GROMACS .gro file of C-alpha atoms in nm:
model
  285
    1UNK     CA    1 -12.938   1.358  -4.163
    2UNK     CA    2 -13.223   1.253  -4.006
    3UNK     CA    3 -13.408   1.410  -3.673
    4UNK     CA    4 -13.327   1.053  -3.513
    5UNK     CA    5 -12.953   1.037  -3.625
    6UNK     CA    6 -12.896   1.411  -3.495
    7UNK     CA    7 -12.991   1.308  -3.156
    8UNK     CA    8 -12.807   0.987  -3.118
    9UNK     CA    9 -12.500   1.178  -3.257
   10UNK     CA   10 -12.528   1.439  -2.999
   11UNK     CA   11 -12.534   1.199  -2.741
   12UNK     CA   12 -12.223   1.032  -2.810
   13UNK     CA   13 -12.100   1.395  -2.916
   14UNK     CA   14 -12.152   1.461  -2.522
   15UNK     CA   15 -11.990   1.134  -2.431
   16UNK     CA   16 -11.718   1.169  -2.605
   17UNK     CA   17 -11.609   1.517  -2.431
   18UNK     CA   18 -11.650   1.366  -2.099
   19UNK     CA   19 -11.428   1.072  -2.171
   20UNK     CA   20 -11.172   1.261  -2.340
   21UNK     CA   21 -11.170   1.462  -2.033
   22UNK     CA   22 -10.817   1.442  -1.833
   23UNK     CA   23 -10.861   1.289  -1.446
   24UNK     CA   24 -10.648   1.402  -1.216
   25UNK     CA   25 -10.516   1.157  -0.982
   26UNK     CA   26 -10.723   1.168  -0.597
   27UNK     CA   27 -11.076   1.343  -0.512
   28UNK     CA   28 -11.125   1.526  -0.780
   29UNK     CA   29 -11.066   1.292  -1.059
   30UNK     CA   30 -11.319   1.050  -0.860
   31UNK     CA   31 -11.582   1.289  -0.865
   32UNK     CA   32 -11.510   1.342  -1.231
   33UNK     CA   33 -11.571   0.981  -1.280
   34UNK     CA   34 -11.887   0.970  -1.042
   35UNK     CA   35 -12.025   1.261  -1.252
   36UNK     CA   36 -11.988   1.081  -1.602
   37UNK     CA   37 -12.106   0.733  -1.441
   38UNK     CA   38 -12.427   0.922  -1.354
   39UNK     CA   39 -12.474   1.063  -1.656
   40UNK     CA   40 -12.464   0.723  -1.849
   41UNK     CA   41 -12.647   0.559  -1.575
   42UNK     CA   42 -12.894   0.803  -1.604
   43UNK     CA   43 -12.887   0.743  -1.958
   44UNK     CA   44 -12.925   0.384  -1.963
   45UNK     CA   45 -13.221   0.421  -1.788
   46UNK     CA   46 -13.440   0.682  -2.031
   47UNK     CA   47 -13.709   0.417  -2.104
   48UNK     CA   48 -13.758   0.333  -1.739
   49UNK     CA   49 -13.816   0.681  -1.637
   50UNK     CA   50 -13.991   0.817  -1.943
   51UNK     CA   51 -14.235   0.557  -1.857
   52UNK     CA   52 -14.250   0.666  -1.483
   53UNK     CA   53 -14.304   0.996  -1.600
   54UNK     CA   54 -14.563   0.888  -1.764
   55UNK     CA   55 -14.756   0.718  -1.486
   56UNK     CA   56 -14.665   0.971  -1.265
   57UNK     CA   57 -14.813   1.235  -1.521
   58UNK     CA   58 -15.116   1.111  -1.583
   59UNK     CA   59 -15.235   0.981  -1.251
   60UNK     CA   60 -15.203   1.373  -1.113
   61UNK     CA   61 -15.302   1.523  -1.486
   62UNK     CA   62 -15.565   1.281  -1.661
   63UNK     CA   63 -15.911   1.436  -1.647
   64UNK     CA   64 -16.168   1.157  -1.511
   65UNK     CA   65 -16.397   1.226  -1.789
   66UNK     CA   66 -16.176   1.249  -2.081
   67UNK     CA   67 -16.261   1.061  -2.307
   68UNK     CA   68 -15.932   0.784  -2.362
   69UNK     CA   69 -15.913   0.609  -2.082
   70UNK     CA   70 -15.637   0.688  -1.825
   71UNK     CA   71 -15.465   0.305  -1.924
   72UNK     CA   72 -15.499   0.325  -2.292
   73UNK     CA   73 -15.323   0.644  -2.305
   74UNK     CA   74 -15.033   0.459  -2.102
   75UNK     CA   75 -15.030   0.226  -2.345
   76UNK     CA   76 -14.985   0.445  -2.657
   77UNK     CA   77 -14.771   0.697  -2.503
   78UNK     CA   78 -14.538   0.325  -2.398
   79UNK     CA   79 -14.565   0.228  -2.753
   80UNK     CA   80 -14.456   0.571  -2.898
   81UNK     CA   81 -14.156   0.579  -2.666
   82UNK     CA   82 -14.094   0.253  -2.772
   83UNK     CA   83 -14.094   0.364  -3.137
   84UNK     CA   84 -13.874   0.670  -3.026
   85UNK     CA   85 -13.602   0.460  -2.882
   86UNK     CA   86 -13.569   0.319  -3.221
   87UNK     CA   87 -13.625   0.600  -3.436
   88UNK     CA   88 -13.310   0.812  -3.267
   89UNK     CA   89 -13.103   0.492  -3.287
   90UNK     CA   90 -13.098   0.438  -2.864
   91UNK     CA   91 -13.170   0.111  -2.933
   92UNK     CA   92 -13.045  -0.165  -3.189
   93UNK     CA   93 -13.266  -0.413  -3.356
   94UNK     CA   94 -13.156  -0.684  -3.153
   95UNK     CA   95 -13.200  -0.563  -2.851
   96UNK     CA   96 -13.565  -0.456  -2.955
   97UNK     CA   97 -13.598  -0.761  -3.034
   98UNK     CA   98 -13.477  -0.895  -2.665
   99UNK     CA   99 -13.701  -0.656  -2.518
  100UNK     CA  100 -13.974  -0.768  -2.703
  101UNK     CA  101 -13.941  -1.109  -2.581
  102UNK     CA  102 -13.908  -0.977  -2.233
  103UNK     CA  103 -14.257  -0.789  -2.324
  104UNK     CA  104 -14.439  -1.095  -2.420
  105UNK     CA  105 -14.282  -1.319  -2.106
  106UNK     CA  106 -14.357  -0.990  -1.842
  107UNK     CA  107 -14.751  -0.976  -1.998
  108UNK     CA  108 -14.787  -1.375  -2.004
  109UNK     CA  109 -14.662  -1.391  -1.631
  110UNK     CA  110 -14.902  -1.075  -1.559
  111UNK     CA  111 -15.221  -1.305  -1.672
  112UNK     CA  112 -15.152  -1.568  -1.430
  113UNK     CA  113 -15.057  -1.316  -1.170
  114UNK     CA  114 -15.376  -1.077  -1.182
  115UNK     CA  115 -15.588  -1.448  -1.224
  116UNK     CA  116 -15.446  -1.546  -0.921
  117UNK     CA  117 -15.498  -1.222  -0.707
  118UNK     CA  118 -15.119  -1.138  -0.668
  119UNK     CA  119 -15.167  -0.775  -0.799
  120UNK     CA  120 -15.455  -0.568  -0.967
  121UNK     CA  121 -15.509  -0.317  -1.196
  122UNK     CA  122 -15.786  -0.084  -1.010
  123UNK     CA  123 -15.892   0.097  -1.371
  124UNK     CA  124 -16.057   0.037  -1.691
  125UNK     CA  125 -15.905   0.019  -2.038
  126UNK     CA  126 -16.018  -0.110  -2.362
  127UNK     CA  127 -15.645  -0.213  -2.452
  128UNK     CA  128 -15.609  -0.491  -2.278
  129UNK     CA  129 -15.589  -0.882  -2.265
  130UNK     CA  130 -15.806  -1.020  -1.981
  131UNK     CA  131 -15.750  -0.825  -1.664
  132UNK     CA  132 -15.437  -0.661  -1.793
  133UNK     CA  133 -15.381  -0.401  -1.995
  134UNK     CA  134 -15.084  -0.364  -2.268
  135UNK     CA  135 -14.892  -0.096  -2.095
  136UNK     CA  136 -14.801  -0.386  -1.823
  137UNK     CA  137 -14.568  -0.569  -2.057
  138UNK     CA  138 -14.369  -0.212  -2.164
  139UNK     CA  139 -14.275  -0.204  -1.757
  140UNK     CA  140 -14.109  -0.551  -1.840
  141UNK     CA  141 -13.953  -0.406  -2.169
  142UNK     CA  142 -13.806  -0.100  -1.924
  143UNK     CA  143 -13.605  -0.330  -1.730
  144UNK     CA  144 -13.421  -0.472  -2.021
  145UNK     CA  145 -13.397  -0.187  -2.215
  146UNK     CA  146 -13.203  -0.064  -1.911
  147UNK     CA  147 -13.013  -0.386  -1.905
  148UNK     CA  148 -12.966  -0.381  -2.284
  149UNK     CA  149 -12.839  -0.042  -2.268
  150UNK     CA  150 -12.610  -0.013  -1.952
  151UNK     CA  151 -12.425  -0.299  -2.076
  152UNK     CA  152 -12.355  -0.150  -2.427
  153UNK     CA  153 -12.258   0.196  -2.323
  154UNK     CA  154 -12.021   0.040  -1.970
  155UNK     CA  155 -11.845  -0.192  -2.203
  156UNK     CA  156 -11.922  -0.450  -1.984
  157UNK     CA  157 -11.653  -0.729  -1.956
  158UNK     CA  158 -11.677  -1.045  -1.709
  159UNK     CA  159 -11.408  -1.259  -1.506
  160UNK     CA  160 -11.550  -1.573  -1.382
  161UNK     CA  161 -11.866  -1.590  -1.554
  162UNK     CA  162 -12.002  -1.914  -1.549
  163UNK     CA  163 -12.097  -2.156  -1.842
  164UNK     CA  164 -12.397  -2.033  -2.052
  165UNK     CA  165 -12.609  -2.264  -2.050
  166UNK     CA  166 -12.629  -2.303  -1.654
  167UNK     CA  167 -12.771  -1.938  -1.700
  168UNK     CA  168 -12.990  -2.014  -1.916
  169UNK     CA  169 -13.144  -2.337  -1.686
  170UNK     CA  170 -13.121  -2.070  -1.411
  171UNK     CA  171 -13.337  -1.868  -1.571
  172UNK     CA  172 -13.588  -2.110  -1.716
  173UNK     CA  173 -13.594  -2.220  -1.304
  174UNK     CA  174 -13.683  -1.932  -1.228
  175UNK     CA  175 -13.970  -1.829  -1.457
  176UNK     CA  176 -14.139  -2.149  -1.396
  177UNK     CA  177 -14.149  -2.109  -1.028
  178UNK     CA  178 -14.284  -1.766  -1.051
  179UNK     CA  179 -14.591  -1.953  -1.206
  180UNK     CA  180 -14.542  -2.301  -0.985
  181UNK     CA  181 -14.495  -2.171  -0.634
  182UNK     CA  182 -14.878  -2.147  -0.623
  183UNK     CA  183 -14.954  -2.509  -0.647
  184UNK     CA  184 -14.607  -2.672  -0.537
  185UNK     CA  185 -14.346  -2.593  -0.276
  186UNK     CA  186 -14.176  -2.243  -0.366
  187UNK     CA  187 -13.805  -2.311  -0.412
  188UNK     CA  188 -13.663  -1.927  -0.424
  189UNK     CA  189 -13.414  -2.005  -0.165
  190UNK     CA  190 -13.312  -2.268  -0.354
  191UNK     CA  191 -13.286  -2.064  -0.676
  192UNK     CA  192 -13.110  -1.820  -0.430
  193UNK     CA  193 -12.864  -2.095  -0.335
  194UNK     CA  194 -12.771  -2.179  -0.680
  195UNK     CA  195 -12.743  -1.826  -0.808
  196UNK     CA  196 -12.481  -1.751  -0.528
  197UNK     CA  197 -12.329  -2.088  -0.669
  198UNK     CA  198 -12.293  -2.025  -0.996
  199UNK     CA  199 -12.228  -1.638  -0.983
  200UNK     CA  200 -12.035  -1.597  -0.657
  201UNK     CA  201 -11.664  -1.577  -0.862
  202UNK     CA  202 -11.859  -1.354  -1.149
  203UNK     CA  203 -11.689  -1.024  -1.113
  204UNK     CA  204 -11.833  -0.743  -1.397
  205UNK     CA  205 -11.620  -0.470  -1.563
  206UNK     CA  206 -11.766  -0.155  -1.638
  207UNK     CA  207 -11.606   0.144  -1.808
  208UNK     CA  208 -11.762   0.477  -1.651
  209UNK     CA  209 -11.455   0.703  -1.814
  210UNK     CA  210 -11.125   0.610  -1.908
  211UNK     CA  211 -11.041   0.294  -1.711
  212UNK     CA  212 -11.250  -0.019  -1.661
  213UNK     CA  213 -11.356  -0.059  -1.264
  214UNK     CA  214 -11.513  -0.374  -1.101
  215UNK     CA  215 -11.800  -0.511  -0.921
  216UNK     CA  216 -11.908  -0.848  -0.784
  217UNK     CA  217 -12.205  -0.919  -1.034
  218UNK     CA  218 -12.459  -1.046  -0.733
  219UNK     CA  219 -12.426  -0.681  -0.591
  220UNK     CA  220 -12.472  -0.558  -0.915
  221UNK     CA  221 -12.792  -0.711  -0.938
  222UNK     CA  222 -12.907  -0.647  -0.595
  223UNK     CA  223 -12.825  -0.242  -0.669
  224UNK     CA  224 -13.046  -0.280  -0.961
  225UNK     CA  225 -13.366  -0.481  -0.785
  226UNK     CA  226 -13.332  -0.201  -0.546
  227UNK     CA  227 -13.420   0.061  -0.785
  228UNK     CA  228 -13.681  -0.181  -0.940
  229UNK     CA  229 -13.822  -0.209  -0.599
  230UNK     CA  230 -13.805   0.210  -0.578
  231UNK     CA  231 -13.966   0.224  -0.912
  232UNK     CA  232 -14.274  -0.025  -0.803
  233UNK     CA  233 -14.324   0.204  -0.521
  234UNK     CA  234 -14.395   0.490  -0.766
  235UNK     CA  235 -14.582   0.279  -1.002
  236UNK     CA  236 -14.793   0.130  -0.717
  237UNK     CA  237 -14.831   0.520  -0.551
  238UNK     CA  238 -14.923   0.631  -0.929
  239UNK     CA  239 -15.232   0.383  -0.908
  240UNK     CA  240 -15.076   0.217  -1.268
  241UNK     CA  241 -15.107  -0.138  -1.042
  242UNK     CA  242 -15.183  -0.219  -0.676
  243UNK     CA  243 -15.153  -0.487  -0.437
  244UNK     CA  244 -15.423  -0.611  -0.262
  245UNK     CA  245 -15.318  -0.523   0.060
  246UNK     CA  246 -15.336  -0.106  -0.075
  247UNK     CA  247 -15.675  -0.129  -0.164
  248UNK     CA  248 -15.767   0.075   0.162
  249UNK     CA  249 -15.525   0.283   0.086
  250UNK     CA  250 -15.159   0.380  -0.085
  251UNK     CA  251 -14.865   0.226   0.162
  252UNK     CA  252 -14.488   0.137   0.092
  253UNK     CA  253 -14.438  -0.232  -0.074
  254UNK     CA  254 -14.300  -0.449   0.115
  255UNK     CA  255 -13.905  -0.492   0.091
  256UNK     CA  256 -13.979  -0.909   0.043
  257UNK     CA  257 -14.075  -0.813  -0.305
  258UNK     CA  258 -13.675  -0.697  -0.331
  259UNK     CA  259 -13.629  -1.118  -0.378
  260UNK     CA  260 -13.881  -1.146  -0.657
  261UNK     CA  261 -13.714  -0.861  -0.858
  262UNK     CA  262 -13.357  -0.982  -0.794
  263UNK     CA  263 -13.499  -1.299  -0.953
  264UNK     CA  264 -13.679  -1.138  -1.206
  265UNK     CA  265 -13.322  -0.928  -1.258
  266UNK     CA  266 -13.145  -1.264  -1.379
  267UNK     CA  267 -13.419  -1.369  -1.634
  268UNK     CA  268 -13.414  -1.008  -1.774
  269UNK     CA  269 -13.016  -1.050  -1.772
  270UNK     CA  270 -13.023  -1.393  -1.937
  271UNK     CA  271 -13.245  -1.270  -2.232
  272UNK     CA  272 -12.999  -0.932  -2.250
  273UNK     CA  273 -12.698  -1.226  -2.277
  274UNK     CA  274 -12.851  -1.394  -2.608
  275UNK     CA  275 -12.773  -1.069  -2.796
  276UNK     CA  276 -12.491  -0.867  -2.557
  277UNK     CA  277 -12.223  -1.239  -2.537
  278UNK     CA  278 -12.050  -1.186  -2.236
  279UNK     CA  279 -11.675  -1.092  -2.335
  280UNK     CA  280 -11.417  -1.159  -2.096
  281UNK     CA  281 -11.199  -0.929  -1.959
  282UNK     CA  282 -10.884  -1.049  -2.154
  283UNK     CA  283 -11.048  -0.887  -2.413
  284UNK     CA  284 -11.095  -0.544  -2.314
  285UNK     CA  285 -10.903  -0.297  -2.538
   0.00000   0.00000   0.00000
């Protein structure tokens, strides 16, 4: 048995004892439950924070006069995680596959955005593509590795999810503003307006132990653009990208960014939905 195979069955080797744990009925058994949906959460999220670490660890570690730049190093040490995730089976194909799309759209809307003076990235690399360098797209890839994976290992079920291909409109809406808002009238509230349409009956079931529980899939996504949002504010502290507004100096983003990542959220989700089909919850075993 492969090194990779050993560690994905260990995982699920540690997942299954906590879900063939007994729960007790009252405050006990909930903590049980809180415990084991941190765990998996905490799971789901392993690409996310290995690449915090990452920025983290080399804006307080990387000599100035080394000779890889600080970026480039990002950038391999993203595409070796990357490899990783596949190599010990956390990932499938398909949702590599996903993510890679997500990689390509995140770097393609980082172009326009650094050309336009939305954001900057302060340092020099020689992996890059006109003012960006390739790590950019692998913070893109984080979020829907996480989405990829938290819906695979919840189980996620839906009641009330709406037709597919108004998601998919949704999301092409949304992209395009992101690029349109800075010649034409920015319509986010609209987009706000008909998320809340479409999604407002969506309810998602998730699994953390034995039974499946329930949350309204707008708060969902807010929860989620909230950590984004916590995450940027690391990134931004960790000097990986900075807004031009910090250039005098490190401060935190602004919580009006929280819109553009619940927007970003749904794209990210949308892509996630072309491999993960949402199942209904009359099918839930």
């Amino acid at each position: 048995m492969s090194d990779g195979a050993r560690g994905h069955s260990r995982f699920h080797a540690v997942r299954s004892r906590l879900e063939a744990m007994a729960v007790e009925p009252g405050p006990r058994g909930w903590f049980l439950e809180f415990l084991v949906f941190g765990f998996k959460q905490g799971w789901a999220c392993l690409f996310g924070g290995l690449m915090l670490a990452l920025l983290l660890g080399t804006h307080f570690f990387w000599p100035d006069d080394a000779p890889l730049h600080r970026y480039d190093a990002i950038t391999i040490g993203a595409v070796l995680i990357q490899l990783a995730m596949l190599a010990f089976r956390l990932e499938t194909p398909k949702e590599a596959l996903v993510i890679l799309i997500f990689h390509i759209v995140g770097t393609v809307m980082e172009l326009f955005k650094t050309a336009a003076g939305s954001w900057q990235y302060p340092e020099a690399s020689l992996l890059h593509i006109g003012a960006v360098p390739l790590f950019s797209g692998f913070m893109y890839a984080a979020v829907g590795s996480y989405i990829a994976r938290v819906w695979r290992i919840f189980d996620f079920r839906y009641t009330g999810y709406p037709p597919a291909w108004t998601s998919y409109v949704l999301a092409a809406a949304i992209y395009i503003n992101f690029f349109a808002h800075h010649w034409t009238y920015d319509i986010r509230w609209f987009l706000f307006a008909a998320t809340g349409l479409l999604f407002w009956r969506c309810q998602v079931w998730f699994r953390p132990l034995h039974v499946h529980r329930r949350m309204p899939l707008l708060v969902g996504w807010g929860l989620v653009a909230l950590f984004i949002w916590f995450a940027e504010n690391i990134g931004t502290f960790a000097r990986a990208w900075t807004y031009p507004s910090q250039n005098d100096g490190w401060h935190m983003v602004g919580l009006e960014k929280l819109g553009s990542w619940y927007l970003l959220m749904i794209i990210s989700f949308v892509l996630v939905s072309l491999v993960q089909r949402p199942k209904g919850r009359s099918t839930a075993p």
